[in-house]
Short mmCIF file of C-alpha atoms in Angstrom, two decimals:
data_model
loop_
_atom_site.label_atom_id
_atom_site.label_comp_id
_atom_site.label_asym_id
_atom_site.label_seq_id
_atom_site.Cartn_x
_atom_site.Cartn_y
_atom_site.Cartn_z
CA UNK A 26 29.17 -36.36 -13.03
CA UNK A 27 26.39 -35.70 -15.55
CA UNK A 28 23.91 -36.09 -12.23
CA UNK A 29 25.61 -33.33 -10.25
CA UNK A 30 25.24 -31.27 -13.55
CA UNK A 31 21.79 -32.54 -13.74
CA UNK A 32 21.31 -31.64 -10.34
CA UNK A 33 22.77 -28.35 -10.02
CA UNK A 34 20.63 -27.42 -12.96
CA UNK A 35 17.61 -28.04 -11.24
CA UNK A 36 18.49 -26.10 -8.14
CA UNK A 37 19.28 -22.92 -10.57
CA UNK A 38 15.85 -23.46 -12.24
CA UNK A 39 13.96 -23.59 -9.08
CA UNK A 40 15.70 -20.51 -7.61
CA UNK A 41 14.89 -18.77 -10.61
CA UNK A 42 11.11 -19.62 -10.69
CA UNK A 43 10.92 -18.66 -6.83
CA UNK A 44 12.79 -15.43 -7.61
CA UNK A 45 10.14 -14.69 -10.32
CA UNK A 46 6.99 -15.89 -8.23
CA UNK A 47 8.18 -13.36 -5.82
CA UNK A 48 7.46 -10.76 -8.03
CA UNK A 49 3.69 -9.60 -7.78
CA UNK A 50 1.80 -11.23 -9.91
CA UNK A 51 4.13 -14.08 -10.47
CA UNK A 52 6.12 -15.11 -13.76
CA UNK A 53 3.38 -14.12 -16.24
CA UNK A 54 2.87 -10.28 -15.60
CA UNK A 55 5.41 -7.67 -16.73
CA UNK A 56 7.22 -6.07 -13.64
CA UNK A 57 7.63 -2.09 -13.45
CA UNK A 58 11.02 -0.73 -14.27
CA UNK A 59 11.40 0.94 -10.67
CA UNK A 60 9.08 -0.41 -7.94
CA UNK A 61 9.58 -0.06 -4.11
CA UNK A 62 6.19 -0.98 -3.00
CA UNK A 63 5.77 -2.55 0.54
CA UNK A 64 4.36 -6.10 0.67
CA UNK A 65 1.28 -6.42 -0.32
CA UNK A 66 -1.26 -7.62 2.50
CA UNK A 67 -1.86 -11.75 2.20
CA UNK A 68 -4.63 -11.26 4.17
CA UNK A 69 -6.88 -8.39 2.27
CA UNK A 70 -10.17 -8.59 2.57
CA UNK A 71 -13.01 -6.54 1.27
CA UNK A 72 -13.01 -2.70 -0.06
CA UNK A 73 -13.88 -3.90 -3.89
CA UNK A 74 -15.97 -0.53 -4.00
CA UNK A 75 -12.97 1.94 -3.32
CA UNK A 76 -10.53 -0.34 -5.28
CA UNK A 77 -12.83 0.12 -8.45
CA UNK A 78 -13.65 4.08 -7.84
CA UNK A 79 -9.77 4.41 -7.43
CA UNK A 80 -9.16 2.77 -11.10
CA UNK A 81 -12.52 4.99 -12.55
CA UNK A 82 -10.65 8.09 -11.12
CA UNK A 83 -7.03 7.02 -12.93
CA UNK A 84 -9.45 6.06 -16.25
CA UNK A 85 -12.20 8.10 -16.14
CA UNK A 86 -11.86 11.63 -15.14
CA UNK A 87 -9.40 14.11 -16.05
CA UNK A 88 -7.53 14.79 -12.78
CA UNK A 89 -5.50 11.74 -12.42
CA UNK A 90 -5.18 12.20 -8.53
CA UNK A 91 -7.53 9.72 -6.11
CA UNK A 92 -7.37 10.30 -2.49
CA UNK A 93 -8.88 7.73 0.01
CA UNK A 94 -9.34 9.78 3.28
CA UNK A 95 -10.86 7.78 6.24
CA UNK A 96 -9.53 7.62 10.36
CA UNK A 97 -6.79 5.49 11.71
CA UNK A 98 -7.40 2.14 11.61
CA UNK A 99 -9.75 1.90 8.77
CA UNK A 100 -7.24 0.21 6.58
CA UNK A 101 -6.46 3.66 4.23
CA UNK A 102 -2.97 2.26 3.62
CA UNK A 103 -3.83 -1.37 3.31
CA UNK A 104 -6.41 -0.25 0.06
CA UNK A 105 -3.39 1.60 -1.34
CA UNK A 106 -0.93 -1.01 -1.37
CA UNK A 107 -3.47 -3.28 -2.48
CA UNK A 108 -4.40 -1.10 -5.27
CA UNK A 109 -0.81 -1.04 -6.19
CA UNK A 110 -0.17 -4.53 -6.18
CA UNK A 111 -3.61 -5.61 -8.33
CA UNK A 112 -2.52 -2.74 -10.91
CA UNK A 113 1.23 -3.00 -11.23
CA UNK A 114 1.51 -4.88 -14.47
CA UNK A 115 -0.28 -1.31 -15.85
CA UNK A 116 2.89 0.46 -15.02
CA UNK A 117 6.46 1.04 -15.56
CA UNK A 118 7.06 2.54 -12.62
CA UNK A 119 5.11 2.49 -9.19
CA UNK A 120 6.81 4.14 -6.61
CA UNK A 121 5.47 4.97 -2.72
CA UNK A 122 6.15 7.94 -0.66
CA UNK A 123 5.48 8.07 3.61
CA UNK A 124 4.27 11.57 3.37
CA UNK A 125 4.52 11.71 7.05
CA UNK A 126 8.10 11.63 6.74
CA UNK A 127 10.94 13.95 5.27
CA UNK A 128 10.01 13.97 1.73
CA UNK A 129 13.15 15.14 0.54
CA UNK A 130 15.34 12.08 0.92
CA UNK A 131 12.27 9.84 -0.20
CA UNK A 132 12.44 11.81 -3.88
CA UNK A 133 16.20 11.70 -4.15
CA UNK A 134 16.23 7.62 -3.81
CA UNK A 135 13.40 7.82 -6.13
CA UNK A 136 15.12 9.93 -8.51
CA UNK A 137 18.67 7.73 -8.44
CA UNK A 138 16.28 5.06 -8.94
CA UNK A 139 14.62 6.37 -12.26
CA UNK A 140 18.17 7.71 -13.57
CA UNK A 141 19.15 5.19 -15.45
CA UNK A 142 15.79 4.82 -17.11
CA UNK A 143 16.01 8.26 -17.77
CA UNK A 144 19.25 7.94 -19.29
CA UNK A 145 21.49 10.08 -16.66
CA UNK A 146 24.96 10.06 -17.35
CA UNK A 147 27.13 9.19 -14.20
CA UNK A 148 27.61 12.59 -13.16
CA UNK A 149 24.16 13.41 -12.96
CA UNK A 150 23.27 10.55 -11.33
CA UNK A 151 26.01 11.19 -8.54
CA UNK A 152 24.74 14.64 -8.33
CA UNK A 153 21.47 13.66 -7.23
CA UNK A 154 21.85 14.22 -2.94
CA UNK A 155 23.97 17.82 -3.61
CA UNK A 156 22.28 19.55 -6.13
CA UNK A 157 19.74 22.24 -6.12
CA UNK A 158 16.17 20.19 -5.09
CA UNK A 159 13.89 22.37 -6.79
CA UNK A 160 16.38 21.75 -10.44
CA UNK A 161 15.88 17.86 -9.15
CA UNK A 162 12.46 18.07 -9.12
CA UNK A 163 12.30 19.65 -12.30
CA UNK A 164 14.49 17.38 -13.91
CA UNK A 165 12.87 14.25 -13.00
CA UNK A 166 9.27 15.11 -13.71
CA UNK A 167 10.58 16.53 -17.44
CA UNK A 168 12.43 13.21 -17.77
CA UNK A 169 9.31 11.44 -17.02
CA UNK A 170 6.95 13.38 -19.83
CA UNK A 171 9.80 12.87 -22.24
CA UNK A 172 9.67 9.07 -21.66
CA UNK A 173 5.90 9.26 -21.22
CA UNK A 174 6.42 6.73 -18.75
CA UNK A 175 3.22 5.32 -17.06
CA UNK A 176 3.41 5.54 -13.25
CA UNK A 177 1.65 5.30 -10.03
CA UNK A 178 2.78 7.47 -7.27
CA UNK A 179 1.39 7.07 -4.00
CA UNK A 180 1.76 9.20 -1.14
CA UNK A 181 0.90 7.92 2.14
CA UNK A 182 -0.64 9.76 5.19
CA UNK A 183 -0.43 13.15 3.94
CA UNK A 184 -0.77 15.59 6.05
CA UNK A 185 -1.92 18.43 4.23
CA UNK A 186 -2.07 18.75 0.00
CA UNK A 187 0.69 21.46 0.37
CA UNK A 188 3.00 18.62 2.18
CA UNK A 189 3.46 16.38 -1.29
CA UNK A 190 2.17 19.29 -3.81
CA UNK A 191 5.92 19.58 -4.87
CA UNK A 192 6.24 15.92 -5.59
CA UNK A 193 2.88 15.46 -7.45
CA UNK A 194 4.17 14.57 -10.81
CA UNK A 195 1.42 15.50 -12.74
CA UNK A 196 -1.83 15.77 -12.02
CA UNK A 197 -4.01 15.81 -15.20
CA UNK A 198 -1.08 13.63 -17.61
CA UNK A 199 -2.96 10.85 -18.75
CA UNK A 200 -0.54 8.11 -18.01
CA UNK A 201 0.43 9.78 -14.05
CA UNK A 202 -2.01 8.19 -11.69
CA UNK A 203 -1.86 9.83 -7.98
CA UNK A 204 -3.34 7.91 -5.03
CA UNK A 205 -3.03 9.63 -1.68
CA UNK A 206 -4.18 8.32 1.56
CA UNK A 207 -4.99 10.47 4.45
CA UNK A 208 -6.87 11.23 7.98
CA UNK A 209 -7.07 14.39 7.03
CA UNK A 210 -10.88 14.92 5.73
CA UNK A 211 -10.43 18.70 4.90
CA UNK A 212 -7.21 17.61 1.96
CA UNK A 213 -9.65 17.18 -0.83
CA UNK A 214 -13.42 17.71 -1.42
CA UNK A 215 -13.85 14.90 -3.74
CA UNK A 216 -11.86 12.32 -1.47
CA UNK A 217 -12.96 8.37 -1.39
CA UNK A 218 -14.28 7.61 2.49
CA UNK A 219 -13.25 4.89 3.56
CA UNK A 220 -15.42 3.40 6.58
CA UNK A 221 -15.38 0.27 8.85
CA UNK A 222 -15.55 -3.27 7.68
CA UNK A 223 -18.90 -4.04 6.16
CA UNK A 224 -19.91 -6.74 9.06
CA UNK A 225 -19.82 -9.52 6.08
CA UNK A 226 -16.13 -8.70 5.68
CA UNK A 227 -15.35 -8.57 9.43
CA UNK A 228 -16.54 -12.19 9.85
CA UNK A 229 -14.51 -13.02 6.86
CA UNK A 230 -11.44 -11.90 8.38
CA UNK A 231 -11.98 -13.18 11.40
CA UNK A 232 -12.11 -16.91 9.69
CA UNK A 233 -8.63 -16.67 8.39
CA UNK A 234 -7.64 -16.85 11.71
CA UNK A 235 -10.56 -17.85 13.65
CA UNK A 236 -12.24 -20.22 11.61
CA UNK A 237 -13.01 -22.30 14.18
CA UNK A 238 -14.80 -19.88 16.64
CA UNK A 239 -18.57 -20.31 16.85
CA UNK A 240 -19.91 -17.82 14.15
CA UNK A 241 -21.64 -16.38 16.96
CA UNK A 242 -18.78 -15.21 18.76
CA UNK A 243 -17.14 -14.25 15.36
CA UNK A 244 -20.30 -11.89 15.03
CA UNK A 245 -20.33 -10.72 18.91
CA UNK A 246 -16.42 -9.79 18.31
CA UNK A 247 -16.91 -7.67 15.00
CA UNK A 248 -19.79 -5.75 16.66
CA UNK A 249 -17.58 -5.08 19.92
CA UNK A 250 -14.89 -3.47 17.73
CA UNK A 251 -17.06 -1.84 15.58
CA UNK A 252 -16.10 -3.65 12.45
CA UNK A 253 -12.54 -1.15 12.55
CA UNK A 254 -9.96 -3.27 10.73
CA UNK A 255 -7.14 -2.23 13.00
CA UNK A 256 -9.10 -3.53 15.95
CA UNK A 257 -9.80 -6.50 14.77
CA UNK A 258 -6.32 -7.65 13.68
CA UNK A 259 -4.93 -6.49 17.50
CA UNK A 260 -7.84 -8.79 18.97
CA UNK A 261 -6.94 -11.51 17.08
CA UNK A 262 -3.14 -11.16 17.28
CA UNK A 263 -4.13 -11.31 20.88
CA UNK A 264 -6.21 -14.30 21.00
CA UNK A 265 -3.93 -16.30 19.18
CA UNK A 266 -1.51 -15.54 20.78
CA UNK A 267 -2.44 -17.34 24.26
CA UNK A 268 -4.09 -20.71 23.69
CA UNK A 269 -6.95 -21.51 25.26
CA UNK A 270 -8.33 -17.61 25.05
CA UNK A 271 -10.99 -18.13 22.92
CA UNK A 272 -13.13 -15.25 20.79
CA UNK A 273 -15.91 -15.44 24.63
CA UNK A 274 -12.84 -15.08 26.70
CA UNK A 275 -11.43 -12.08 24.85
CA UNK A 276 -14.45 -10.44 25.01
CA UNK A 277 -15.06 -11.29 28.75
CA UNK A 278 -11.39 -9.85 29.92
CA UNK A 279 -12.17 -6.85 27.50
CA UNK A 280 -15.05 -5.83 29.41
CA UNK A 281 -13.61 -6.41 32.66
CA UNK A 282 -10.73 -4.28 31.90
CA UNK A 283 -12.85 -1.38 30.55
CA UNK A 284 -15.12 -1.78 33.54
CA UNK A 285 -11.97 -1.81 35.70
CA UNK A 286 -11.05 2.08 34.75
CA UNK A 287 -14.52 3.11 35.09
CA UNK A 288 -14.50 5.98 38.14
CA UNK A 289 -16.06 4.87 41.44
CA UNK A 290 -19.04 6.82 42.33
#
């Protein structure tokens, strides 16, 4: 009997440390209050440069509000989660918005998810989806400075700055940090670019996957995509997925194809 018991407690203990090493940053870091950040990506690579002008932004200057603006593919969402995900245990709450989306909803989940550490009552919290959006609004970011809670808010692919301008808690509150990613170029003058791979960090992602490709062909597949992050991780979803295809075989049926839809003379 005492070996069931024995047992049983051992099967709690190891849920409970897996539960807790789910967490970012494992069992030793402090997890926000309210967090509903995607996964982070396992396979990150690179972009030390905009990660560390991202935190000088939140630290240094007085406008709390970093925006990483950059075209499709160039991994703009990837740094933000990433960001998140490094800097969470700074927090108490860390919270991200699809700006492409109906923002409306998105706030009202975020605010019944900060009521009770704002200490709603019931009522108000049940209140949340009918009443007026603008008193919402209002309520939640007061709530917030009254705590002084320490948050990071990201919105992602914004549109234009009027888009999310409602939702920006606060931009120059020392303890609201603002990280928007965008393609548009025009949303902010002092915006991070974000640019292909350097060609150091192509070939490193390419070895997660492709480690045993010739480095050659590693180097003759990051300069046929142009070192775009988004390109890369379709070719090599691609590759791997057939065996036998090979980095030189890609390449070869890539060229064919493109010289396939060229226009007869």
């Amino acid at each position: 009997m005492w070996f069931n018991c024995f047992l049983k407690l051992l099967k709690f203990s190891a849920l409970f440390l897996l539960l807790l090493l789910g967490q970012p940053g494992g069992v030793s870091a402090p997890f926000p209050q309210v967090w509903n950040m995607p996964a982070d990506n396992p396979n990150f690579v690179g972009r030390e440069e905009i990660l560390s002008e991202v935190f000088h932004i939140f630290h240094k200057n007085s406008l709390k509000t970093a925006v990483i603006s950059g075209h499709q593919g160039f991994g703009k969402s990837q740094t933000a989660k990433h960001y998140a995900h490094q800097k969470f245990a700074n927090y108490d709450v860390v919270w991200w918005f699809r700006a492409n989306q109906y923002l409306k909803p998105q706030f009202e989940k975020f605010a019944q998810a900060m009521a009770p550490c704002l200490g709603w009552d019931r009522e108000r919290e049940n209140a949340v989806t009918t009443m007026n959006h603008e008193r919402l609004i209002s309520l939640v970011k007061e709530g917030i400075r009254q705590k002084n809670f320490k948050c990071l808010i990201i919105f992602d692919d914004a549109q234009t700055y009027a888009d999310i301008e409602p939702y920006i808690l606060f931009s120059h509150e020392k303890t609201i940090h603002t990280l928007i990613t965008t393609k548009n170029g025009n949303l902010s003058q002092n915006s991070i670019q974000i640019k292909p791979f350097e060609r150091k960090n192509s070939v490193k992602y390419i070895n997660i996957f492709l480690n045993d490709e010739p480095e050659k062909s590693k180097e003759l597949l990051a300069d046929h995509l142009s070192d775009c992050p988004a390109a890369l991780a379709l070719s090599i979803n691609y590759i791997k997925s057939y065996p036998g295809m090979g980095i030189e075989r890609y390449l070869s049926k890539h060229k064919e194809a493109k010289t396939s839809l060229l226009p007869e003379n």
